[in-house]
């Protein structure tokens, strides 16, 4: 792919990581090499000049005290450097090493006399003939000049330079391999994410997960977040499938009844009473379907955060009394007593209409699932930063296996089939309370009763 389109290679992340890593590694190594070479060469230079600089000072003192004879006496025949002196009367070579026969004296003449402690490079005829020259002015104005052969020192420095330059090759190689390793480690999780996404896009199945290798905390976090996101999406998709299945299933019964009623009415002739009755049944059925669809929409909106809330500060007690009052007749009819235990003032900021719906659903259920002679207690109190509303009944209760399921959409308990209902009351309660950043709890004993509690932040 990269061979066909080199632009893709330049854009590829691994190519860029490898290049940057190699560049960084090579440049840092170069900087270290240059620094090390500078330190080594300045040390070698200093060492090779130090002796001469001391000798020239010593010879200048002797010249000062004992004159030219003193200097001539002091200079040994085997001194390895050239010594020259210039004073008002003469300009003479005091010593020339024996093996410097091929040395071109004119160069020294041309170099002239330098300032004190200054050094000048002189190139001889062969590569072995490299020299440097320095001078010192004595107090009487004469100048002493020393010249030394530096081929050995220069060869040593050349060797050091060569070693450093050759060392760059394995450094580049190492840097490149390091770059490949780093790029592989850095991009592996992304590659795995891409593979997983490709497999999801290809197969449409979201039950695949990216394997988590414990290599890097950040990568591990990214992958486990990605996996958690997949889990949530899977749960949502499955939830939606279940809801759709349930809706389709639950719509079938009223729709069949709807059609049956209409068909029977059509076949029954022109009797206006029968037709009126059939139409009224149809309206009732369609009403039921509408309520179910609207409630499903409300639950979805509340769960996805799209529910429109109109919060206001309200006293919870009167609202509860109001709802309980609405169910007074139903409770009386059924022979269930409803009691309230409420403080005079218990304020809460929430959407009044939706909280009324929550209370209505809980009280309705409590009365519905409590046989005649039973009792329902609705209480409210404040606990720290929460308002807790409990609806307690002495009804049929919920079995432990069903306790989690009763909050699901369209779930109806086995014992509840005989009762009216859509299986949406509690899911709407939980969704509304969740939209208010609260939560719900239930505890129940089959045959003895249930306690439904709603916790809402003040
Ligand atoms: P519905 O009452 O329409 O069936 P809900 O969502 O309100 O649907 O309740 C779901 C299920 O929870 C009910 O079918 C019933 O089995 C159980 N349930 C709810 N409230 C009570 C209660 N107070 N006592 C016993 N069971 C209850």
Tab-separated table of C-alpha atoms and ligand atoms in Angstrom:
chain	number	residue	atom	x	y	z
A	1	UNK	CA	0.000	0.000	0.000
A	2	UNK	CA	2.816	2.418	0.971
A	3	UNK	CA	4.840	1.475	-2.120
A	4	UNK	CA	1.948	2.470	-4.375
A	5	UNK	CA	1.286	5.675	-2.496
A	6	UNK	CA	4.373	7.116	-0.726
A	7	UNK	CA	2.256	9.991	0.625
A	8	UNK	CA	0.433	7.461	2.798
A	9	UNK	CA	3.753	6.328	4.260
A	10	UNK	CA	4.665	9.932	5.159
A	11	UNK	CA	1.273	10.357	6.804
A	12	UNK	CA	1.465	7.053	8.699
A	13	UNK	CA	1.818	7.480	12.449
A	14	UNK	CA	4.395	4.718	12.855
A	15	UNK	CA	6.631	6.242	10.163
A	16	UNK	CA	6.444	9.580	11.924
A	17	UNK	CA	7.176	8.102	15.367
A	18	UNK	CA	10.138	6.124	13.999
A	19	UNK	CA	11.523	9.178	12.174
A	20	UNK	CA	11.156	11.510	15.152
A	21	UNK	CA	12.582	8.931	17.552
A	22	UNK	CA	15.571	8.190	15.260
A	23	UNK	CA	16.215	11.903	14.700
A	24	UNK	CA	16.015	12.673	18.390
A	25	UNK	CA	18.266	9.753	19.329
A	26	UNK	CA	20.859	10.497	16.621
A	27	UNK	CA	20.923	14.243	17.329
A	28	UNK	CA	21.309	13.659	21.078
A	29	UNK	CA	24.107	11.158	20.453
A	30	UNK	CA	25.776	13.607	18.056
A	31	UNK	CA	25.568	16.382	20.648
A	32	UNK	CA	27.098	14.089	23.304
A	33	UNK	CA	29.855	12.967	20.869
A	34	UNK	CA	30.695	16.533	19.902
A	35	UNK	CA	30.817	17.581	23.533
A	36	UNK	CA	33.017	14.592	24.469
A	37	UNK	CA	35.330	15.295	21.518
A	38	UNK	CA	35.612	18.981	22.450
A	39	UNK	CA	36.500	18.107	26.048
A	40	UNK	CA	39.020	15.411	24.949
A	41	UNK	CA	40.704	17.602	22.318
A	42	UNK	CA	40.993	20.628	24.595
A	43	UNK	CA	42.526	18.361	27.273
A	44	UNK	CA	45.050	16.953	24.746
A	45	UNK	CA	45.883	20.455	23.453
A	46	UNK	CA	46.356	21.768	26.992
A	47	UNK	CA	48.601	18.855	27.919
A	48	UNK	CA	50.790	19.181	24.832
A	49	UNK	CA	51.229	22.980	25.256
A	50	UNK	CA	51.555	23.154	29.003
A	51	UNK	CA	55.152	21.840	29.093
A	52	UNK	CA	56.325	24.266	26.406
A	53	UNK	CA	54.632	27.221	28.032
A	54	UNK	CA	56.443	26.399	31.290
A	55	UNK	CA	59.781	25.890	29.480
A	56	UNK	CA	59.520	29.155	27.585
A	57	UNK	CA	58.877	31.092	30.837
A	58	UNK	CA	61.850	29.348	32.496
A	59	UNK	CA	64.140	30.088	29.522
A	60	UNK	CA	63.030	33.732	29.487
A	61	UNK	CA	64.071	34.036	33.160
A	62	UNK	CA	67.476	32.467	32.430
A	63	UNK	CA	67.925	34.850	29.492
A	64	UNK	CA	67.055	37.728	31.765
A	65	UNK	CA	69.601	36.716	34.373
A	66	UNK	CA	72.468	35.113	32.407
A	67	UNK	CA	72.014	36.443	28.902
A	68	UNK	CA	72.449	34.503	25.698
A	69	UNK	CA	75.220	32.207	27.054
A	70	UNK	CA	73.000	31.137	29.936
A	71	UNK	CA	70.248	30.211	27.487
A	72	UNK	CA	72.615	28.304	25.208
A	73	UNK	CA	73.941	26.354	28.197
A	74	UNK	CA	70.467	25.498	29.349
A	75	UNK	CA	69.146	24.169	26.028
A	76	UNK	CA	69.886	20.423	25.687
A	77	UNK	CA	70.784	18.939	22.318
A	78	UNK	CA	67.897	16.487	22.444
A	79	UNK	CA	65.142	19.071	23.092
A	80	UNK	CA	62.226	18.009	20.796
A	81	UNK	CA	61.358	21.562	19.737
A	82	UNK	CA	62.821	24.438	17.821
A	83	UNK	CA	63.911	27.515	19.812
A	84	UNK	CA	64.542	30.930	18.290
A	85	UNK	CA	65.461	34.262	19.866
A	86	UNK	CA	65.219	37.771	18.536
A	87	UNK	CA	66.736	40.761	20.307
A	88	UNK	CA	67.891	44.195	19.198
A	89	UNK	CA	71.134	42.811	17.705
A	90	UNK	CA	70.326	39.392	16.359
A	91	UNK	CA	67.708	36.945	15.200
A	92	UNK	CA	69.008	33.427	15.785
A	93	UNK	CA	67.968	29.818	15.944
A	94	UNK	CA	69.199	28.544	19.303
A	95	UNK	CA	68.188	24.951	18.759
A	96	UNK	CA	66.848	22.815	15.911
A	97	UNK	CA	65.994	19.136	16.678
A	98	UNK	CA	68.128	16.701	14.688
A	99	UNK	CA	65.309	14.927	12.888
A	100	UNK	CA	63.886	18.244	11.592
A	101	UNK	CA	66.215	18.274	8.595
A	102	UNK	CA	63.260	18.585	6.204
A	103	UNK	CA	61.737	21.461	8.203
A	104	UNK	CA	61.291	24.610	6.208
A	105	UNK	CA	62.785	27.409	8.335
A	106	UNK	CA	61.176	30.020	6.156
A	107	UNK	CA	57.803	29.117	7.641
A	108	UNK	CA	58.981	30.184	11.081
A	109	UNK	CA	60.337	33.390	9.597
A	110	UNK	CA	57.010	33.985	7.883
A	111	UNK	CA	54.984	33.178	11.020
A	112	UNK	CA	56.638	36.198	12.582
A	113	UNK	CA	56.513	36.811	16.303
A	114	UNK	CA	53.200	36.164	17.970
A	115	UNK	CA	51.669	37.683	21.032
A	116	UNK	CA	52.431	35.963	24.368
A	117	UNK	CA	50.667	32.600	24.835
A	118	UNK	CA	49.346	32.682	21.261
A	119	UNK	CA	49.798	29.565	19.123
A	120	UNK	CA	49.976	29.284	15.345
A	121	UNK	CA	49.638	26.162	13.200
A	122	UNK	CA	52.302	25.466	10.573
A	123	UNK	CA	51.937	22.835	7.843
A	124	UNK	CA	55.110	21.037	6.690
A	125	UNK	CA	55.573	19.177	3.411
A	126	UNK	CA	54.251	15.687	4.392
A	127	UNK	CA	51.182	14.706	6.408
A	128	UNK	CA	53.536	13.832	9.259
A	129	UNK	CA	54.946	17.367	9.308
A	130	UNK	CA	52.545	19.486	11.281
A	131	UNK	CA	53.865	22.079	13.713
A	132	UNK	CA	52.703	24.823	15.992
A	133	UNK	CA	54.546	27.824	17.179
A	134	UNK	CA	54.298	30.192	20.183
A	135	UNK	CA	56.370	33.080	21.575
A	136	UNK	CA	57.051	35.097	24.722
A	137	UNK	CA	58.366	38.643	25.015
A	138	UNK	CA	60.962	39.095	27.748
A	139	UNK	CA	61.179	42.239	29.911
A	140	UNK	CA	63.998	43.726	27.739
A	141	UNK	CA	61.817	43.506	24.631
A	142	UNK	CA	63.466	40.370	23.153
A	143	UNK	CA	61.242	37.574	21.889
A	144	UNK	CA	61.667	33.857	22.523
A	145	UNK	CA	59.945	31.528	20.056
A	146	UNK	CA	59.219	27.798	20.478
A	147	UNK	CA	57.994	25.491	17.716
A	148	UNK	CA	56.833	21.901	18.305
A	149	UNK	CA	55.889	19.019	15.990
A	150	UNK	CA	52.236	18.113	16.547
A	151	UNK	CA	51.678	15.290	14.041
A	152	UNK	CA	51.274	12.716	16.803
A	153	UNK	CA	48.695	14.811	18.644
A	154	UNK	CA	46.795	15.533	15.434
A	155	UNK	CA	46.844	11.823	14.518
A	156	UNK	CA	45.405	10.964	17.941
A	157	UNK	CA	42.647	13.545	17.500
A	158	UNK	CA	41.979	12.250	13.964
A	159	UNK	CA	41.595	8.706	15.370
A	160	UNK	CA	39.196	9.960	18.054
A	161	UNK	CA	37.163	11.798	15.399
A	162	UNK	CA	37.054	8.644	13.253
A	163	UNK	CA	35.851	6.541	16.213
A	164	UNK	CA	33.085	9.032	16.939
A	165	UNK	CA	32.006	9.183	13.281
A	166	UNK	CA	31.986	5.372	12.937
A	167	UNK	CA	29.996	5.116	16.183
A	168	UNK	CA	27.168	7.064	14.489
A	169	UNK	CA	26.347	4.042	12.262
A	170	UNK	CA	25.371	1.646	15.106
A	171	UNK	CA	23.686	4.596	16.866
A	172	UNK	CA	21.461	5.257	13.815
A	173	UNK	CA	20.708	1.532	13.576
A	174	UNK	CA	19.911	1.318	17.291
A	175	UNK	CA	17.779	4.449	17.095
A	176	UNK	CA	15.859	3.035	14.142
A	177	UNK	CA	15.240	-0.293	15.915
A	178	UNK	CA	14.268	1.603	19.083
A	179	UNK	CA	11.890	3.725	16.989
A	180	UNK	CA	10.246	0.586	15.563
A	181	UNK	CA	9.880	-0.852	19.075
A	182	UNK	CA	8.452	2.386	20.518
A	183	UNK	CA	6.089	2.889	17.556
A	184	UNK	CA	4.894	-0.682	17.846
A	185	UNK	CA	4.221	-0.339	21.567
A	186	UNK	CA	2.575	3.056	21.178
A	187	UNK	CA	0.362	2.112	18.252
A	188	UNK	CA	-0.482	-1.460	19.153
A	189	UNK	CA	-3.520	-0.516	21.275
A	190	UNK	CA	-4.773	1.766	18.486
A	191	UNK	CA	-4.285	-1.056	15.986
A	192	UNK	CA	-6.250	-3.349	18.274
A	193	UNK	CA	-9.009	-0.753	18.580
A	194	UNK	CA	-9.119	-0.442	14.778
A	195	UNK	CA	-9.241	-4.244	14.360
A	196	UNK	CA	-12.092	-4.476	16.865
A	197	UNK	CA	-13.979	-1.613	15.201
A	198	UNK	CA	-13.448	-3.226	11.776
A	199	UNK	CA	-14.822	-6.483	13.076
A	200	UNK	CA	-17.855	-4.674	14.569
A	201	UNK	CA	-18.469	-2.750	11.335
A	202	UNK	CA	-17.952	-5.927	9.264
A	203	UNK	CA	-20.058	-8.354	11.272
A	204	UNK	CA	-22.465	-5.973	13.012
A	205	UNK	CA	-21.828	-7.848	16.264
A	206	UNK	CA	-20.796	-5.783	19.261
A	207	UNK	CA	-19.929	-8.629	21.588
A	208	UNK	CA	-16.198	-8.397	20.664
A	209	UNK	CA	-13.754	-6.765	23.099
A	210	UNK	CA	-10.223	-5.410	22.769
A	211	UNK	CA	-7.766	-7.581	24.750
A	212	UNK	CA	-6.231	-5.655	27.665
A	213	UNK	CA	-2.459	-6.189	28.021
A	214	UNK	CA	-0.938	-4.694	31.118
A	215	UNK	CA	1.713	-2.638	29.353
A	216	UNK	CA	0.964	1.012	29.823
A	217	UNK	CA	-1.485	2.592	32.293
A	218	UNK	CA	-2.793	5.076	29.720
A	219	UNK	CA	-3.336	2.438	27.036
A	220	UNK	CA	-4.907	0.123	29.569
A	221	UNK	CA	-7.290	2.910	30.600
A	222	UNK	CA	-8.141	3.743	26.982
A	223	UNK	CA	-8.872	0.101	26.133
A	224	UNK	CA	-10.885	-0.612	29.262
A	225	UNK	CA	-12.901	2.599	28.651
A	226	UNK	CA	-13.478	1.509	25.083
A	227	UNK	CA	-14.578	-1.950	26.281
A	228	UNK	CA	-16.872	-0.396	28.887
A	229	UNK	CA	-18.370	1.789	26.158
A	230	UNK	CA	-18.949	-1.314	24.007
A	231	UNK	CA	-20.561	-3.071	26.969
A	232	UNK	CA	-22.885	-0.110	27.512
A	233	UNK	CA	-23.769	0.083	23.818
A	234	UNK	CA	-24.393	-3.660	23.787
A	235	UNK	CA	-26.619	-3.386	26.856
A	236	UNK	CA	-28.484	-0.455	25.261
A	237	UNK	CA	-28.936	-2.240	21.946
A	238	UNK	CA	-30.103	-5.395	23.727
A	239	UNK	CA	-32.407	-3.295	25.905
A	240	UNK	CA	-33.845	-1.609	22.819
A	241	UNK	CA	-34.304	-4.974	21.113
A	242	UNK	CA	-36.089	-6.291	24.191
A	243	UNK	CA	-38.271	-3.204	24.360
A	244	UNK	CA	-39.124	-3.494	20.678
A	245	UNK	CA	-39.909	-7.200	21.113
A	246	UNK	CA	-42.036	-6.456	24.150
A	247	UNK	CA	-43.783	-3.530	22.494
A	248	UNK	CA	-44.521	-5.624	19.419
A	249	UNK	CA	-45.780	-8.433	21.648
A	250	UNK	CA	-47.790	-6.152	23.909
A	251	UNK	CA	-49.287	-4.239	21.005
A	252	UNK	CA	-50.412	-7.409	19.285
A	253	UNK	CA	-53.049	-8.268	21.934
A	254	UNK	CA	-54.861	-4.889	21.985
A	255	UNK	CA	-54.541	-4.557	18.205
A	256	UNK	CA	-56.038	-8.046	17.679
A	257	UNK	CA	-58.805	-7.186	20.115
A	258	UNK	CA	-59.303	-3.890	18.280
A	259	UNK	CA	-59.650	-5.632	14.918
A	260	UNK	CA	-61.830	-8.399	16.390
A	261	UNK	CA	-64.254	-5.864	17.837
A	262	UNK	CA	-64.424	-3.930	14.573
A	263	UNK	CA	-64.939	-7.133	12.524
A	264	UNK	CA	-67.689	-8.404	14.857
A	265	UNK	CA	-69.405	-5.017	14.646
A	266	UNK	CA	-69.242	-5.075	10.853
A	267	UNK	CA	-70.729	-8.572	10.719
A	268	UNK	CA	-73.458	-7.861	13.245
A	269	UNK	CA	-75.543	-5.771	10.845
A	270	UNK	CA	-76.923	-2.303	11.385
A	271	UNK	CA	-77.967	-2.520	15.040
A	272	UNK	CA	-76.955	0.933	16.330
A	273	UNK	CA	-76.529	-0.275	19.948
A	274	UNK	CA	-74.100	-3.031	18.939
A	275	UNK	CA	-72.214	-0.623	16.703
A	276	UNK	CA	-72.010	2.018	19.454
A	277	UNK	CA	-70.731	-0.593	21.921
A	278	UNK	CA	-68.116	-1.794	19.418
A	279	UNK	CA	-66.967	1.757	18.722
A	280	UNK	CA	-66.687	2.482	22.428
A	281	UNK	CA	-64.575	-0.707	22.864
A	282	UNK	CA	-62.368	0.414	19.991
A	283	UNK	CA	-61.882	3.859	21.570
A	284	UNK	CA	-60.973	2.194	24.877
A	285	UNK	CA	-58.479	-0.113	23.172
A	286	UNK	CA	-56.899	2.706	21.169
A	287	UNK	CA	-56.728	4.768	24.370
A	288	UNK	CA	-54.823	1.932	26.025
A	289	UNK	CA	-52.415	1.692	23.067
A	290	UNK	CA	-51.868	5.454	23.103
A	291	UNK	CA	-51.183	5.472	26.862
A	292	UNK	CA	-48.689	2.646	26.388
A	293	UNK	CA	-46.852	4.389	23.534
A	294	UNK	CA	-46.826	7.747	25.361
A	295	UNK	CA	-45.526	6.150	28.564
A	296	UNK	CA	-42.810	4.339	26.604
A	297	UNK	CA	-41.783	7.664	25.072
A	298	UNK	CA	-41.722	9.301	28.525
A	299	UNK	CA	-39.534	6.517	29.942
A	300	UNK	CA	-37.121	6.790	27.014
A	301	UNK	CA	-36.945	10.576	27.280
A	302	UNK	CA	-36.316	10.435	31.020
A	303	UNK	CA	-33.658	7.740	30.662
A	304	UNK	CA	-31.797	9.523	27.866
A	305	UNK	CA	-31.919	12.875	29.656
A	306	UNK	CA	-34.292	14.395	27.088
A	307	UNK	CA	-37.195	14.746	29.523
A	308	UNK	CA	-38.288	18.371	29.899
A	309	UNK	CA	-38.303	19.237	33.609
A	310	UNK	CA	-39.796	22.356	35.072
A	311	UNK	CA	-38.377	22.420	38.604
A	312	UNK	CA	-40.015	24.501	41.320
A	313	UNK	CA	-39.765	24.596	45.074
A	314	UNK	CA	-42.718	22.777	46.634
A	315	UNK	CA	-43.975	21.397	49.897
A	316	UNK	CA	-44.092	17.607	49.474
A	317	UNK	CA	-46.778	16.959	52.157
A	318	UNK	CA	-49.728	18.666	50.423
A	319	UNK	CA	-48.748	17.060	47.077
A	320	UNK	CA	-48.849	13.575	48.657
A	321	UNK	CA	-52.164	14.322	50.393
A	322	UNK	CA	-53.513	15.454	47.035
A	323	UNK	CA	-52.516	12.215	45.267
A	324	UNK	CA	-53.754	10.014	48.119
A	325	UNK	CA	-57.042	11.941	47.989
A	326	UNK	CA	-57.395	11.060	44.294
A	327	UNK	CA	-57.119	7.365	45.099
A	328	UNK	CA	-59.430	7.562	48.122
A	329	UNK	CA	-62.430	6.288	46.209
A	330	UNK	CA	-60.558	3.364	44.564
A	331	UNK	CA	-59.077	2.347	47.920
A	332	UNK	CA	-62.448	2.525	49.647
A	333	UNK	CA	-64.041	0.451	46.883
A	334	UNK	CA	-61.395	-2.201	47.367
A	335	UNK	CA	-61.523	-2.101	51.139
A	336	UNK	CA	-57.915	-0.920	51.554
A	337	UNK	CA	-57.136	1.796	54.135
A	338	UNK	CA	-54.637	4.448	53.136
A	339	UNK	CA	-52.750	6.463	55.827
A	340	UNK	CA	-50.237	9.257	55.529
A	341	UNK	CA	-47.478	10.321	57.916
A	342	UNK	CA	-46.127	13.655	56.728
A	343	UNK	CA	-44.266	16.585	58.280
A	344	UNK	CA	-45.947	19.949	57.892
A	345	UNK	CA	-43.091	21.386	55.935
A	346	UNK	CA	-40.823	19.361	53.685
A	347	UNK	CA	-39.489	21.331	50.769
A	348	UNK	CA	-38.090	19.935	47.560
A	349	UNK	CA	-37.136	21.458	44.208
A	350	UNK	CA	-38.492	19.255	41.437
A	351	UNK	CA	-40.977	19.077	38.595
A	352	UNK	CA	-44.357	18.989	40.346
A	353	UNK	CA	-46.216	17.146	37.572
A	354	UNK	CA	-43.665	14.387	37.180
A	355	UNK	CA	-43.343	13.885	40.963
A	356	UNK	CA	-47.130	13.673	41.127
A	357	UNK	CA	-46.901	10.928	38.452
A	358	UNK	CA	-44.313	9.050	40.553
A	359	UNK	CA	-46.543	9.207	43.638
A	360	UNK	CA	-49.627	8.246	41.654
A	361	UNK	CA	-47.943	5.154	40.181
A	362	UNK	CA	-46.668	3.965	43.574
A	363	UNK	CA	-49.963	4.566	45.410
A	364	UNK	CA	-51.916	3.006	42.532
A	365	UNK	CA	-49.717	-0.125	42.644
A	366	UNK	CA	-49.901	-0.348	46.439
A	367	UNK	CA	-53.717	-0.287	46.361
A	368	UNK	CA	-53.847	-2.564	43.301
A	369	UNK	CA	-51.626	-5.266	44.797
A	370	UNK	CA	-53.115	-5.149	48.312
A	371	UNK	CA	-56.128	-7.351	48.975
A	372	UNK	CA	-59.231	-6.081	50.790
A	373	UNK	CA	-58.648	-5.404	54.464
A	374	UNK	CA	-55.039	-4.410	53.819
A	375	UNK	CA	-53.334	-1.128	54.556
A	376	UNK	CA	-51.192	1.355	52.674
A	377	UNK	CA	-48.935	3.913	54.424
A	378	UNK	CA	-47.443	6.865	52.585
A	379	UNK	CA	-44.715	8.704	54.493
A	380	UNK	CA	-42.120	11.343	53.768
A	381	UNK	CA	-39.182	12.748	55.691
A	382	UNK	CA	-35.871	14.472	55.183
A	383	UNK	CA	-32.565	12.626	55.603
A	384	UNK	CA	-29.517	14.862	55.251
A	385	UNK	CA	-29.714	16.312	51.745
A	386	UNK	CA	-32.471	13.990	50.553
A	387	UNK	CA	-36.244	13.806	50.748
A	388	UNK	CA	-37.323	10.198	51.249
A	389	UNK	CA	-40.861	9.192	50.281
A	390	UNK	CA	-42.000	5.654	51.189
A	391	UNK	CA	-45.108	3.808	50.084
A	392	UNK	CA	-45.657	0.758	52.237
A	393	UNK	CA	-48.374	-1.839	51.758
A	394	UNK	CA	-49.509	-5.120	53.270
A	395	UNK	CA	-50.168	-6.611	49.846
A	396	UNK	CA	-49.063	-9.661	47.865
A	397	UNK	CA	-45.396	-8.645	47.844
A	398	UNK	CA	-42.749	-9.413	45.227
A	399	UNK	CA	-40.683	-12.620	45.115
A	400	UNK	CA	-36.869	-12.153	45.468
A	401	UNK	CA	-36.296	-13.318	41.857
A	402	UNK	CA	-38.645	-10.646	40.561
A	403	UNK	CA	-37.297	-7.768	42.667
A	404	UNK	CA	-34.841	-6.579	39.987
A	405	UNK	CA	-37.116	-7.228	37.051
A	406	UNK	CA	-40.110	-5.163	38.221
A	407	UNK	CA	-38.296	-1.924	37.203
A	408	UNK	CA	-37.907	-3.088	33.591
A	409	UNK	CA	-40.150	-1.747	30.858
A	410	UNK	CA	-43.282	-3.817	30.201
A	411	UNK	CA	-42.440	-6.337	32.915
A	412	UNK	CA	-45.486	-7.659	34.740
A	413	UNK	CA	-45.271	-10.013	37.690
A	414	UNK	CA	-46.795	-13.478	37.383
A	415	UNK	CA	-49.350	-12.727	40.073
A	416	UNK	CA	-50.290	-9.412	38.452
A	417	UNK	CA	-51.667	-10.716	35.176
A	418	UNK	CA	-55.207	-10.618	36.563
A	419	UNK	CA	-54.828	-6.924	37.422
A	420	UNK	CA	-55.131	-4.056	34.977
A	421	UNK	CA	-51.780	-2.542	33.958
A	422	UNK	CA	-49.158	-2.152	31.249
A	423	UNK	CA	-45.986	-3.042	33.134
A	424	UNK	CA	-44.697	0.503	32.646
A	425	UNK	CA	-45.579	2.174	35.961
A	426	UNK	CA	-42.405	1.349	37.874
A	427	UNK	CA	-40.047	1.896	34.911
A	428	UNK	CA	-41.536	5.381	34.555
A	429	UNK	CA	-41.086	5.948	38.328
A	430	UNK	CA	-37.411	4.983	38.153
A	431	UNK	CA	-36.805	7.015	34.990
A	432	UNK	CA	-38.430	10.185	36.419
A	433	UNK	CA	-36.577	9.868	39.733
A	434	UNK	CA	-33.322	9.245	37.823
A	435	UNK	CA	-33.953	12.368	35.722
A	436	UNK	CA	-34.152	14.277	39.052
A	437	UNK	CA	-30.787	12.711	40.073
A	438	UNK	CA	-32.491	10.552	42.681
A	439	UNK	CA	-32.852	6.810	43.075
A	440	UNK	CA	-35.414	4.190	44.074
A	441	UNK	CA	-35.346	1.156	46.363
A	442	UNK	CA	-37.723	-1.686	47.103
A	443	UNK	CA	-37.901	-4.286	49.827
A	444	UNK	CA	-40.604	-6.878	49.891
A	445	UNK	CA	-41.757	-10.075	51.490
A	446	UNK	CA	-44.072	-12.196	49.376
A	447	UNK	CA	-47.433	-12.459	51.083
A	448	UNK	CA	-46.573	-9.806	53.671
A	449	UNK	CA	-46.175	-6.600	51.660
A	450	UNK	CA	-43.697	-4.221	50.061
A	451	UNK	CA	-41.976	-0.929	50.764
A	452	UNK	CA	-41.134	1.274	47.791
A	453	UNK	CA	-38.791	4.200	48.631
A	454	UNK	CA	-37.950	7.206	46.508
A	455	UNK	CA	-34.851	9.301	47.330
A	456	UNK	CA	-34.742	12.770	45.809
A	457	UNK	CA	-32.024	15.367	46.340
A	458	UNK	CA	-33.438	18.449	48.101
B	1	LIG	P1	-48.081	-2.985	36.323
B	1	LIG	O1	-48.513	-2.640	37.700
B	1	LIG	O2	-48.803	-2.270	35.280
B	1	LIG	O3	-47.997	-4.450	36.099
B	1	LIG	P2	-45.603	-1.784	37.122
B	1	LIG	O4	-44.410	-1.396	36.344
B	1	LIG	O5	-46.264	-0.732	37.932
B	1	LIG	O6	-46.576	-2.499	36.142
B	1	LIG	O7	-45.136	-2.935	38.107
B	1	LIG	C1	-44.402	-4.031	37.618
B	1	LIG	C2	-44.666	-5.240	38.444
B	1	LIG	O8	-44.178	-5.049	39.755
B	1	LIG	C3	-46.099	-5.538	38.645
B	1	LIG	O9	-46.606	-6.312	37.568
B	1	LIG	C4	-46.103	-6.297	39.939
B	1	LIG	O10	-45.787	-7.649	39.731
B	1	LIG	C5	-44.948	-5.695	40.709
B	1	LIG	N1	-45.419	-4.684	41.689
B	1	LIG	C6	-45.416	-3.349	41.569
B	1	LIG	N2	-45.870	-2.735	42.685
B	1	LIG	C7	-46.161	-3.719	43.553
B	1	LIG	C8	-46.650	-3.748	44.899
B	1	LIG	N3	-46.947	-2.635	45.555
B	1	LIG	N4	-46.816	-4.946	45.460
B	1	LIG	C9	-46.545	-6.080	44.816
B	1	LIG	N5	-46.069	-6.127	43.552
B	1	LIG	C10	-45.889	-4.957	42.935
